[in-house]
Amino acid sequence: MTTEQLVAQIHKKKSFLCIGLDVDLTKIPKHLLETEDPIFEFNKAIIDATHHLCVAYKPNIAFYEAYGIDGWKSLKKTIDYLNKNHPEIFTIADAKRGDIGNTSSMYAKAFFEDLAFDSVTIAPYMGKDSVEPFLAFPNKHTILLALTSNQGAFDFQTKKLENQELYKQVIETSKTYENSENLMYVVGATKASYFKEIRKIIPNSFLLVPGVGAQGGSLQEVCKYGLSSNIGLLINSSRGIIYASNAKDFAEVAAQKATDLKNEMQEFL
Amino acid sequence: MTTEQLVAQIHKKKSFLCIGLDVDLTKIPKHLLETEDPIFEFNKAIIDATHHLCVAYKPNIAFYEAYGIDGWKSLKKTIDYLNKNHPEIFTIADAKRGDIGNTSSMYAKAFFEDLAFDSVTIAPYMGKDSVEPFLAFPNKHTILLALTSNQGAFDFQTKKLENQELYKQVIETSKTYENSENLMYVVGATKASYFKEIRKIIPNSFLLVPGVGAQGGSLQEVCKYGLSSNIGLLINSSRGIIYASNAKDFAEVAAQKATDLKNEMQEFL
């Protein structure tokens, strides 16, 4: 998917909501556990109830790997369902991968070809040759971890690397990578004041923003400093939407929560 | 596996060799492609031919994910084969994972419980709460990326973070994490001169060392600066061993290459 298609979808739906599909079998409604593939059935119900409210879905791959081969099958069914029924929706494999060149190529093949995601999240620690193999895929997007939403972000990311914070160095340096036009960035909503600084370096790049809601970030603040001329934001909510209810009406309640967030977004569009 | 058991195995076998099981279907002998599970058959042949020469095996997970569900099945068969037939051998899931707390717990479950690896490699960028969920597993080891062997390592790792190189900060900071006794570190052999500095910070921790052979690192140099009183080194070779031949005798040739490296190691033990 091209960035233009993503932006067109945002304007059409009046939403830049991304829904995280982080399925934990201990948290989903009990009646689904009797089905053959509870993870997929849960995702399908959430997708059916919310696809008109969001522009992106983001399965966090850890939640699938934790269930081994069965989890991997559920992931494949989920992305296939999305690509078949909602090809206009942007898909994000939240995998946080990154390895030396030839190995990163294998990960890129896994997520862009075998699973056919539009994008994948990548950790920058190993530098240029760990990122460029992902960037080589046309119309696929590489979402680099810049400033994450967790407490551990302060261990290294906000410290100064040769007089500039590491996360800024990551963003600056990544702009020199080949095919850097395929880059997006993860920037946690819990650090809204940093958005202003980040927009000085990358005025137009799309930012995937976790941490609104459950982790305490403010949509208002993020939009104030983070919106760009082409919107440039994907606001992710996972637990706040998909686990809003664990009764039989979970999908409708999820849709209600997604609607609330979407409505909040409208005033910024 | 405890560190003591690993050290005992090193002394018994007179080897601290780790063999990387990075299976690429385009590189393995053609006759294996006719079998039902070529990846597993290749690994089994390599393991059968080399298990007395090495103390660890390290499948790089990217090479399995690239083949989707089939790849994941081959990985499961490989680790099950190792755990059943060679429980004394240290197993490393080279996965380079790391995510916010509850998500890292899912990855830890995947690699330590579902797949029953002894250890997993972890990227440090997201800090404390992305690493500690792995450290919470007793007798399991978390191998933190410190200084990697690729060119991209110079993008950030060797730059100064508040007057100390990032990789040193990563090592220093990780010592304050809960259960830090379960930490090992990835340190690339291509930067042997750094080992001296690293040993000042962590005199005894085990270091997993990629980059000997194919990537140009010197075993001699690594041992000179990296050996500790309990050895403290696992030298990895992947391509240099497993792809030394792609004819029917590939496993014997692999064993010969492993023997050569093992013999080089003996003089340091």
Coordinates of C-alpha atoms in Angstrom, one line a residue:
Chain A
M1 CA 0.0 0.0 0.0
T2 CA 1.3 3.5 -0.8
T3 CA 1.3 6.3 1.7
E4 CA -1.1 8.2 -0.5
Q5 CA -3.6 5.3 -0.3
L6 CA -3.3 5.4 3.5
V7 CA -3.9 9.1 3.7
A8 CA -6.9 8.8 1.3
Q9 CA -8.4 6.2 3.6
I10 CA -7.8 8.4 6.7
H11 CA -9.7 11.3 5.0
K12 CA -12.5 9.0 3.8
K13 CA -13.1 7.3 7.2
K14 CA -12.3 10.4 9.2
S15 CA -10.1 8.3 11.5
F16 CA -6.5 7.6 12.0
L17 CA -7.2 4.8 14.5
C18 CA -5.1 1.6 14.6
I19 CA -6.4 -1.3 16.6
G20 CA -4.0 -3.7 18.2
L21 CA -4.9 -7.3 17.9
D22 CA -3.0 -8.7 20.9
V23 CA -5.0 -11.8 21.7
D24 CA -4.5 -13.3 25.1
L25 CA -6.5 -16.5 25.6
T26 CA -6.9 -15.7 29.3
K27 CA -8.7 -12.4 28.5
I28 CA -11.1 -13.3 25.7
P29 CA -14.7 -14.2 26.3
K30 CA -15.0 -17.8 27.5
H31 CA -17.5 -19.0 24.9
L32 CA -14.8 -18.5 22.2
L33 CA -12.6 -21.1 23.8
E34 CA -14.9 -23.8 22.6
T35 CA -14.3 -22.9 18.9
E36 CA -11.6 -24.6 16.8
D37 CA -9.5 -21.4 16.6
P38 CA -10.4 -19.0 19.4
I39 CA -7.7 -16.4 18.5
F40 CA -8.9 -16.1 14.9
E41 CA -12.6 -16.1 15.9
F42 CA -11.9 -13.3 18.4
N43 CA -10.0 -11.3 15.7
K44 CA -12.7 -11.9 13.1
A45 CA -15.4 -10.6 15.4
I46 CA -13.4 -7.5 16.3
I47 CA -12.6 -6.8 12.7
D48 CA -16.2 -7.3 11.6
A49 CA -17.3 -4.9 14.3
T50 CA -14.7 -2.2 13.8
H51 CA -13.3 -2.2 10.3
H52 CA -15.3 1.0 9.3
L53 CA -13.8 2.9 12.4
C54 CA -10.1 2.3 11.9
V55 CA -7.5 2.5 9.2
A56 CA -5.0 0.0 10.5
Y57 CA -4.8 -3.3 12.4
K58 CA -1.7 -4.2 14.3
P59 CA -1.2 -7.8 15.6
N60 CA 1.6 -7.9 18.1
I61 CA 3.5 -11.0 17.0
A62 CA 4.5 -12.0 20.5
F63 CA 0.9 -12.9 21.3
Y64 CA 0.9 -15.4 18.4
E65 CA 4.3 -16.9 18.9
A66 CA 3.4 -17.6 22.5
Y67 CA 1.0 -20.2 21.2
G68 CA 3.6 -21.9 19.0
I69 CA 2.5 -23.4 15.6
D70 CA -1.2 -22.9 16.5
G71 CA -0.6 -19.2 17.1
W72 CA 1.3 -18.9 13.9
K73 CA -1.7 -20.5 12.1
S74 CA -4.1 -18.0 13.7
L75 CA -1.9 -15.1 12.6
K76 CA -1.9 -16.3 9.1
K77 CA -5.7 -16.7 9.0
T78 CA -6.1 -13.2 10.5
I79 CA -3.9 -11.5 7.9
D80 CA -5.4 -13.5 5.1
Y81 CA -8.9 -12.5 6.3
L82 CA -7.9 -8.9 6.4
N83 CA -6.2 -8.9 3.0
K84 CA -9.2 -10.7 1.4
N85 CA -12.0 -8.7 3.0
H86 CA -10.5 -5.4 3.8
P87 CA -7.5 -4.8 1.4
E88 CA -7.9 -1.0 1.9
I89 CA -6.8 -1.4 5.5
F90 CA -3.2 -0.8 6.4
T91 CA -1.7 -3.8 8.3
I92 CA 1.2 -3.7 10.7
A93 CA 3.2 -6.7 11.9
D94 CA 4.3 -5.5 15.3
A95 CA 7.3 -7.7 15.4
K96 CA 10.2 -5.5 16.5
R97 CA 12.7 -7.5 14.5
G98 CA 16.2 -6.5 13.2
D99 CA 19.3 -8.6 12.5
I100 CA 22.4 -8.5 10.3
G101 CA 21.7 -8.0 6.6
N102 CA 21.1 -11.5 5.2
T103 CA 19.0 -12.4 8.3
S104 CA 16.9 -9.2 8.1
S105 CA 16.1 -10.2 4.5
M106 CA 14.6 -13.4 5.8
Y107 CA 12.4 -11.5 8.3
A108 CA 11.4 -9.1 5.5
K109 CA 10.4 -12.1 3.4
A110 CA 8.4 -13.6 6.3
F111 CA 6.3 -10.5 7.0
F112 CA 6.1 -8.8 3.5
E113 CA 5.8 -11.9 1.3
D114 CA 4.7 -15.0 3.3
L115 CA 2.3 -13.1 5.5
A116 CA 1.8 -10.1 3.1
F117 CA 1.7 -7.4 5.8
D118 CA 1.9 -3.7 4.6
S119 CA 4.5 -2.9 7.3
V120 CA 6.6 -4.2 10.1
T121 CA 8.1 -2.7 13.3
I122 CA 11.9 -2.8 13.5
A123 CA 14.4 -2.2 16.4
P124 CA 17.2 0.2 15.3
Y125 CA 20.0 -1.0 17.6
M126 CA 21.9 -2.9 14.9
G127 CA 21.9 0.0 12.5
K128 CA 21.9 0.6 8.8
D129 CA 22.4 -2.9 7.3
S130 CA 19.8 -4.3 9.7
V131 CA 17.1 -1.9 8.4
E132 CA 17.8 -1.5 4.7
P133 CA 16.7 -5.1 3.7
F134 CA 13.2 -4.1 4.9
L135 CA 13.3 -0.8 3.0
A136 CA 14.1 -2.5 -0.3
F137 CA 10.4 -3.7 -0.7
P138 CA 8.4 -1.2 -2.7
N139 CA 5.1 0.0 -1.2
K140 CA 6.0 -1.8 2.0
H141 CA 6.7 0.3 5.2
T142 CA 9.3 -0.1 7.9
I143 CA 8.3 1.3 11.2
L144 CA 11.4 2.1 13.2
L145 CA 11.3 2.1 17.0
A146 CA 12.2 5.7 17.9
L147 CA 10.8 6.6 21.2
T148 CA 8.8 3.8 22.8
S149 CA 6.0 4.2 25.3
N150 CA 7.4 2.1 28.1
Q151 CA 9.3 3.1 31.2
G152 CA 12.5 1.4 29.9
A153 CA 12.6 4.0 27.1
F154 CA 14.4 6.2 29.6
D155 CA 17.3 3.7 30.0
F156 CA 18.9 4.6 26.7
Q157 CA 16.6 6.3 24.2
T158 CA 16.3 9.7 25.9
K159 CA 20.0 9.8 26.8
K160 CA 22.4 11.9 24.7
L161 CA 24.5 10.2 22.1
E162 CA 27.2 12.6 21.2
N163 CA 25.1 15.5 22.4
Q164 CA 21.9 14.5 20.8
E165 CA 19.3 12.1 22.4
L166 CA 19.6 8.6 21.0
Y167 CA 16.1 8.5 19.6
K168 CA 16.8 11.7 17.6
Q169 CA 20.0 10.2 16.3
V170 CA 18.1 7.1 15.3
I171 CA 15.6 9.3 13.3
E172 CA 18.4 11.5 11.8
T173 CA 20.5 8.6 10.8
S174 CA 17.7 6.5 9.4
K175 CA 17.0 9.4 6.9
T176 CA 20.3 8.5 5.2
Y177 CA 19.3 4.9 4.7
E178 CA 18.6 3.7 1.1
N179 CA 14.8 3.8 0.3
S180 CA 14.2 5.8 3.5
E181 CA 11.0 7.0 2.0
N182 CA 9.5 3.7 3.2
L183 CA 10.2 4.6 6.8
M184 CA 7.6 5.3 9.5
Y185 CA 8.4 5.6 13.3
V186 CA 7.1 4.3 16.6
V187 CA 6.7 7.3 19.0
G188 CA 5.0 6.7 22.3
A189 CA 2.0 8.9 23.2
T190 CA 3.2 9.0 26.8
K191 CA 5.8 11.5 25.7
A192 CA 3.7 13.9 23.8
S193 CA 6.0 16.9 24.4
Y194 CA 8.7 15.1 22.4
F195 CA 6.5 15.2 19.2
K196 CA 7.4 18.9 18.6
E197 CA 11.1 18.0 18.5
I198 CA 10.5 15.0 16.3
R199 CA 8.5 17.0 13.8
K200 CA 11.5 19.3 13.3
I201 CA 13.5 16.3 12.0
I202 CA 10.7 14.5 10.1
P203 CA 7.9 16.9 9.4
N204 CA 5.8 14.5 7.2
S205 CA 6.7 10.9 8.1
F206 CA 3.9 8.7 9.6
L207 CA 4.2 8.0 13.3
L208 CA 2.7 4.9 14.9
V209 CA 1.6 6.0 18.3
P210 CA 1.0 3.5 21.1
G211 CA 0.2 4.4 24.6
V212 CA -3.1 6.3 24.3
G213 CA -5.6 5.1 26.8
A214 CA -4.3 2.1 28.9
Q215 CA -0.8 3.6 29.1
G216 CA -2.0 7.1 30.0
G217 CA -1.2 9.1 26.8
S218 CA -3.4 12.0 25.7
L219 CA -4.8 12.1 22.1
Q220 CA -5.2 15.9 22.4
E221 CA -1.5 16.4 23.2
V222 CA -0.3 14.0 20.5
C223 CA -2.4 15.7 17.8
K224 CA -1.4 19.2 19.0
Y225 CA 2.3 18.5 18.4
G226 CA 2.3 15.4 16.1
L227 CA -0.2 16.1 13.2
S228 CA 1.4 16.9 9.9
S229 CA 0.0 18.2 6.6
N230 CA -0.8 14.7 5.5
I231 CA -2.1 13.7 9.0
G232 CA 1.0 11.6 9.6
L233 CA -0.4 9.8 12.7
L234 CA -1.7 6.3 13.4
I235 CA -3.0 6.2 16.9
N236 CA -3.0 2.6 18.2
S237 CA -5.2 1.2 20.9
S238 CA -5.1 -2.5 21.8
R239 CA -6.3 -3.5 25.3
G240 CA -8.5 -0.4 25.6
I241 CA -10.6 -1.5 22.7
I242 CA -10.4 -5.3 22.4
Y243 CA -10.7 -6.1 26.1
A244 CA -13.3 -3.5 26.9
S245 CA -15.8 -6.3 27.6
N246 CA -15.2 -10.1 27.9
A247 CA -18.9 -11.0 27.7
K248 CA -20.7 -12.2 24.5
D249 CA -21.1 -8.6 23.4
F250 CA -17.3 -8.0 23.4
A251 CA -17.3 -7.0 19.7
E252 CA -20.0 -4.4 20.0
V253 CA -18.4 -2.9 23.1
A254 CA -15.1 -2.8 21.2
A255 CA -16.8 -1.0 18.3
Q256 CA -18.2 1.5 20.8
K257 CA -14.8 2.2 22.3
A258 CA -13.3 2.5 18.8
T259 CA -16.2 4.9 17.9
D260 CA -15.4 7.1 20.9
L261 CA -11.7 7.4 19.8
K262 CA -12.6 8.0 16.2
N263 CA -15.0 10.8 17.3
E264 CA -12.2 12.4 19.3
M265 CA -10.0 12.3 16.2
Q266 CA -12.6 13.9 13.9
E267 CA -12.1 17.4 15.3
F268 CA -8.4 17.3 14.2
L269 CA -9.2 16.3 10.6
Chain B
M1 CA 20.6 -25.3 32.3
T2 CA 22.8 -23.7 34.9
T3 CA 26.0 -21.8 34.0
E4 CA 27.9 -24.4 35.9
Q5 CA 26.6 -27.1 33.7
L6 CA 27.6 -25.2 30.6
V7 CA 31.1 -24.7 32.0
A8 CA 31.4 -28.4 32.9
Q9 CA 30.4 -29.3 29.4
I10 CA 33.0 -27.0 27.9
H11 CA 35.8 -28.6 30.0
K12 CA 34.6 -32.1 29.2
K13 CA 34.4 -31.5 25.4
K14 CA 37.4 -29.1 25.3
S15 CA 35.3 -26.8 23.1
F16 CA 33.3 -23.6 23.4
L17 CA 32.0 -23.8 19.9
C18 CA 28.4 -22.9 19.1
I19 CA 27.0 -23.9 15.7
G20 CA 24.5 -21.7 14.1
L21 CA 21.6 -23.6 12.4
D22 CA 20.6 -20.9 9.8
V23 CA 19.0 -23.1 7.2
D24 CA 18.4 -21.5 3.8
L25 CA 16.7 -23.9 1.4
T26 CA 18.6 -22.4 -1.5
K27 CA 21.9 -23.5 0.1
I28 CA 21.4 -27.0 1.3
P29 CA 22.2 -30.1 -0.7
K30 CA 19.6 -30.7 -3.4
H31 CA 18.8 -34.3 -2.4
L32 CA 17.4 -33.1 0.9
L33 CA 14.7 -31.1 -0.9
E34 CA 12.9 -34.4 -1.8
T35 CA 12.4 -35.2 1.9
E36 CA 9.2 -34.2 3.8
D37 CA 11.0 -31.7 6.0
P38 CA 14.3 -30.6 4.4
I39 CA 15.1 -28.1 7.1
F40 CA 14.8 -30.6 9.9
E41 CA 16.6 -33.3 8.0
F42 CA 19.5 -30.9 7.3
N43 CA 19.7 -29.9 11.0
K44 CA 19.4 -33.5 12.2
A45 CA 22.4 -34.5 9.9
I46 CA 24.5 -31.6 11.1
I47 CA 23.6 -32.3 14.7
D48 CA 24.4 -36.0 14.4
A49 CA 27.7 -35.2 12.8
T50 CA 28.8 -32.4 15.2
H51 CA 27.2 -32.8 18.6
H52 CA 30.5 -34.1 20.2
L53 CA 32.4 -31.1 18.9
C54 CA 30.3 -28.2 20.1
V55 CA 28.6 -27.1 23.3
A56 CA 25.8 -25.0 21.9
Y57 CA 23.4 -24.8 18.9
K58 CA 21.9 -21.6 17.8
P59 CA 19.0 -21.5 15.2
N60 CA 18.5 -18.0 13.9
I61 CA 14.7 -17.7 14.1
A62 CA 14.5 -15.5 11.0
F63 CA 15.4 -18.5 8.8
Y64 CA 12.4 -20.5 10.1
E65 CA 9.9 -17.7 10.1
A66 CA 10.7 -17.0 6.5
Y67 CA 9.1 -20.4 5.7
G68 CA 5.9 -19.6 7.7
I69 CA 4.1 -22.4 9.5
D70 CA 6.3 -25.1 7.9
G71 CA 9.4 -23.2 9.1
W72 CA 8.0 -23.0 12.6
K73 CA 7.3 -26.8 12.6
S74 CA 10.9 -27.5 11.5
L75 CA 12.1 -25.3 14.4
K76 CA 10.0 -27.2 16.9
K77 CA 11.2 -30.5 15.6
T78 CA 14.8 -29.3 15.8
I79 CA 14.7 -28.1 19.4
D80 CA 12.7 -31.2 20.4
Y81 CA 15.3 -33.4 18.8
L82 CA 18.1 -31.6 20.6
N83 CA 16.4 -31.6 24.0
K84 CA 15.6 -35.3 23.6
N85 CA 18.9 -36.6 22.3
H86 CA 21.4 -34.0 23.6
P87 CA 20.0 -32.5 26.7
E88 CA 23.5 -31.5 27.9
I89 CA 23.9 -29.1 24.9
F90 CA 23.1 -25.4 25.5
T91 CA 20.4 -24.1 23.1
I92 CA 20.1 -20.5 21.9
A93 CA 17.1 -19.1 20.1
D94 CA 18.7 -16.3 18.2
A95 CA 15.5 -14.2 18.0
K96 CA 16.6 -10.7 18.9
R97 CA 13.2 -9.9 20.5
G98 CA 12.3 -7.2 23.0
D99 CA 9.0 -5.4 23.7
I100 CA 7.1 -3.7 26.5
G101 CA 6.7 -5.7 29.7
N102 CA 3.6 -7.8 29.2
T103 CA 4.6 -8.5 25.6
S104 CA 8.1 -9.6 26.4
S105 CA 6.5 -12.1 28.8
M106 CA 4.7 -13.6 25.8
Y107 CA 8.0 -13.9 23.9
A108 CA 9.7 -15.5 27.0
K109 CA 6.9 -18.0 27.2
A110 CA 7.3 -18.8 23.5
F111 CA 11.0 -19.5 23.7
F112 CA 11.5 -20.8 27.2
E113 CA 8.3 -22.8 27.7
D114 CA 6.7 -23.7 24.4
L115 CA 10.0 -24.3 22.6
A116 CA 12.1 -25.0 25.7
F117 CA 15.3 -23.2 24.7
D118 CA 17.9 -22.6 27.3
S119 CA 18.4 -19.0 26.2
V120 CA 17.2 -16.3 23.8
T121 CA 18.9 -13.2 22.3
I122 CA 17.3 -9.8 23.2
A123 CA 17.7 -6.3 21.7
P124 CA 18.2 -3.7 24.5
Y125 CA 16.7 -0.6 22.9
M126 CA 13.5 -0.7 24.9
G127 CA 15.3 -0.9 28.2
K128 CA 14.7 -2.5 31.6
D129 CA 11.1 -3.6 31.5
S130 CA 11.6 -5.1 28.1
V131 CA 14.4 -7.4 29.4
E132 CA 13.4 -8.3 32.9
P133 CA 10.5 -10.6 31.9
F134 CA 13.0 -12.9 30.3
L135 CA 15.3 -12.7 33.3
A136 CA 12.5 -13.9 35.6
F137 CA 12.9 -17.5 34.3
P138 CA 15.3 -19.5 36.6
N139 CA 18.1 -21.4 34.8
K140 CA 17.2 -19.7 31.5
H141 CA 19.6 -17.2 30.0
T142 CA 19.0 -13.9 28.3
I143 CA 21.7 -12.9 25.8
L144 CA 21.6 -9.2 25.4
L145 CA 22.9 -7.6 22.2
A146 CA 25.8 -5.4 23.3
L147 CA 28.2 -5.0 20.4
T148 CA 27.1 -6.8 17.2
S149 CA 29.3 -8.0 14.4
N150 CA 27.8 -6.1 11.5
Q151 CA 28.8 -2.8 9.9
G152 CA 25.6 -1.1 11.3
A153 CA 26.9 -1.6 14.8
F154 CA 28.9 1.7 14.2
D155 CA 25.6 3.6 13.6
F156 CA 24.8 3.8 17.3
Q157 CA 26.5 1.2 19.5
T158 CA 30.0 2.6 19.4
K159 CA 28.9 6.2 19.8
K160 CA 29.1 7.9 23.2
L161 CA 25.9 8.1 25.3
E162 CA 26.6 10.7 27.9
N163 CA 30.3 10.2 27.6
Q164 CA 30.3 6.4 27.5
E165 CA 29.8 4.3 24.4
L166 CA 26.2 3.0 24.1
Y167 CA 27.2 -0.7 24.2
K168 CA 29.0 -0.1 27.5
Q169 CA 26.0 1.8 28.9
V170 CA 23.9 -1.2 27.8
I171 CA 26.1 -3.6 29.7
E172 CA 26.5 -1.3 32.8
T173 CA 22.7 -0.6 33.0
S174 CA 21.8 -4.3 32.5
K175 CA 23.7 -5.2 35.6
T176 CA 21.1 -3.3 37.6
Y177 CA 18.2 -5.3 36.2
E178 CA 16.5 -7.8 38.5
N179 CA 17.9 -11.4 38.1
S180 CA 20.8 -10.0 36.1
E181 CA 22.8 -13.1 36.9
N182 CA 20.8 -14.7 34.1
L183 CA 22.4 -12.4 31.5
M184 CA 24.9 -13.2 28.8
Y185 CA 25.9 -10.8 26.0
V186 CA 26.4 -10.8 22.2
V187 CA 29.8 -9.3 21.4
G188 CA 30.9 -9.5 17.7
A189 CA 34.3 -11.1 17.1
T190 CA 35.0 -8.5 14.4
K191 CA 35.8 -6.1 17.2
A192 CA 38.2 -8.1 19.3
S193 CA 40.0 -5.1 20.8
Y194 CA 36.7 -4.1 22.5
F195 CA 36.8 -7.3 24.6
K196 CA 39.3 -5.9 27.0
E197 CA 37.1 -3.0 27.8
I198 CA 34.0 -5.2 28.2
R199 CA 35.8 -7.5 30.6
K200 CA 36.4 -4.6 32.9
I201 CA 32.6 -4.2 33.3
I202 CA 31.7 -7.9 33.2
P203 CA 34.7 -10.0 34.1
N204 CA 32.8 -13.3 34.2
S205 CA 29.7 -13.2 32.1
F206 CA 29.4 -15.5 29.1
L207 CA 29.7 -13.8 25.8
L208 CA 28.1 -15.2 22.6
V209 CA 30.6 -14.3 19.8
P210 CA 29.4 -14.3 16.2
G211 CA 31.7 -13.2 13.3
V212 CA 34.5 -15.7 13.6
G213 CA 35.3 -17.0 10.1
A214 CA 32.8 -15.9 7.4
Q215 CA 32.7 -12.3 8.9
G216 CA 36.4 -12.1 9.4
G217 CA 36.9 -12.2 13.1
S218 CA 40.0 -13.9 14.7
L219 CA 39.6 -16.6 17.3
Q220 CA 43.1 -15.9 18.6
E221 CA 42.3 -12.2 19.3
V222 CA 38.9 -13.0 20.9
C223 CA 40.4 -15.5 23.3
K224 CA 43.3 -13.2 24.1
Y225 CA 41.0 -10.5 25.4
G226 CA 37.8 -12.3 26.1
L227 CA 38.5 -15.5 28.1
S228 CA 37.5 -15.4 31.7
S229 CA 38.2 -17.7 34.6
N230 CA 35.2 -19.8 33.8
I231 CA 35.9 -19.6 30.0
G232 CA 33.0 -17.2 29.5
L233 CA 33.0 -17.5 25.7
L234 CA 30.7 -19.2 23.2
I235 CA 32.2 -18.9 19.7
N236 CA 29.5 -19.1 17.0
S237 CA 30.0 -20.2 13.5
S238 CA 27.0 -20.7 11.1
R239 CA 27.7 -20.5 7.4
G240 CA 31.4 -21.5 7.8
I241 CA 30.4 -24.9 9.1
I242 CA 27.0 -25.8 7.9
Y243 CA 27.5 -24.7 4.3
A244 CA 31.1 -25.8 3.9
S245 CA 29.8 -28.4 1.4
N246 CA 26.5 -28.7 -0.4
A247 CA 27.1 -32.2 -1.6
K248 CA 25.9 -35.5 -0.1
D249 CA 28.9 -35.4 2.3
F250 CA 27.8 -32.0 3.8
A251 CA 27.5 -33.3 7.3
E252 CA 31.0 -34.9 7.4
V253 CA 32.5 -31.7 5.9
A254 CA 30.6 -29.7 8.5
A255 CA 32.1 -32.0 11.2
Q256 CA 35.6 -31.4 9.8
K257 CA 35.2 -27.7 9.9
A258 CA 33.8 -27.9 13.5
T259 CA 36.8 -30.1 14.4
D260 CA 39.2 -27.5 13.0
L261 CA 37.7 -24.8 15.1
K262 CA 37.5 -27.0 18.2
N263 CA 41.2 -27.9 17.8
E264 CA 42.0 -24.2 17.6
M265 CA 40.1 -23.7 20.9
Q266 CA 41.9 -26.4 22.8
E267 CA 45.1 -24.5 23.2
F268 CA 43.1 -21.9 25.2
L269 CA 41.6 -24.4 27.6

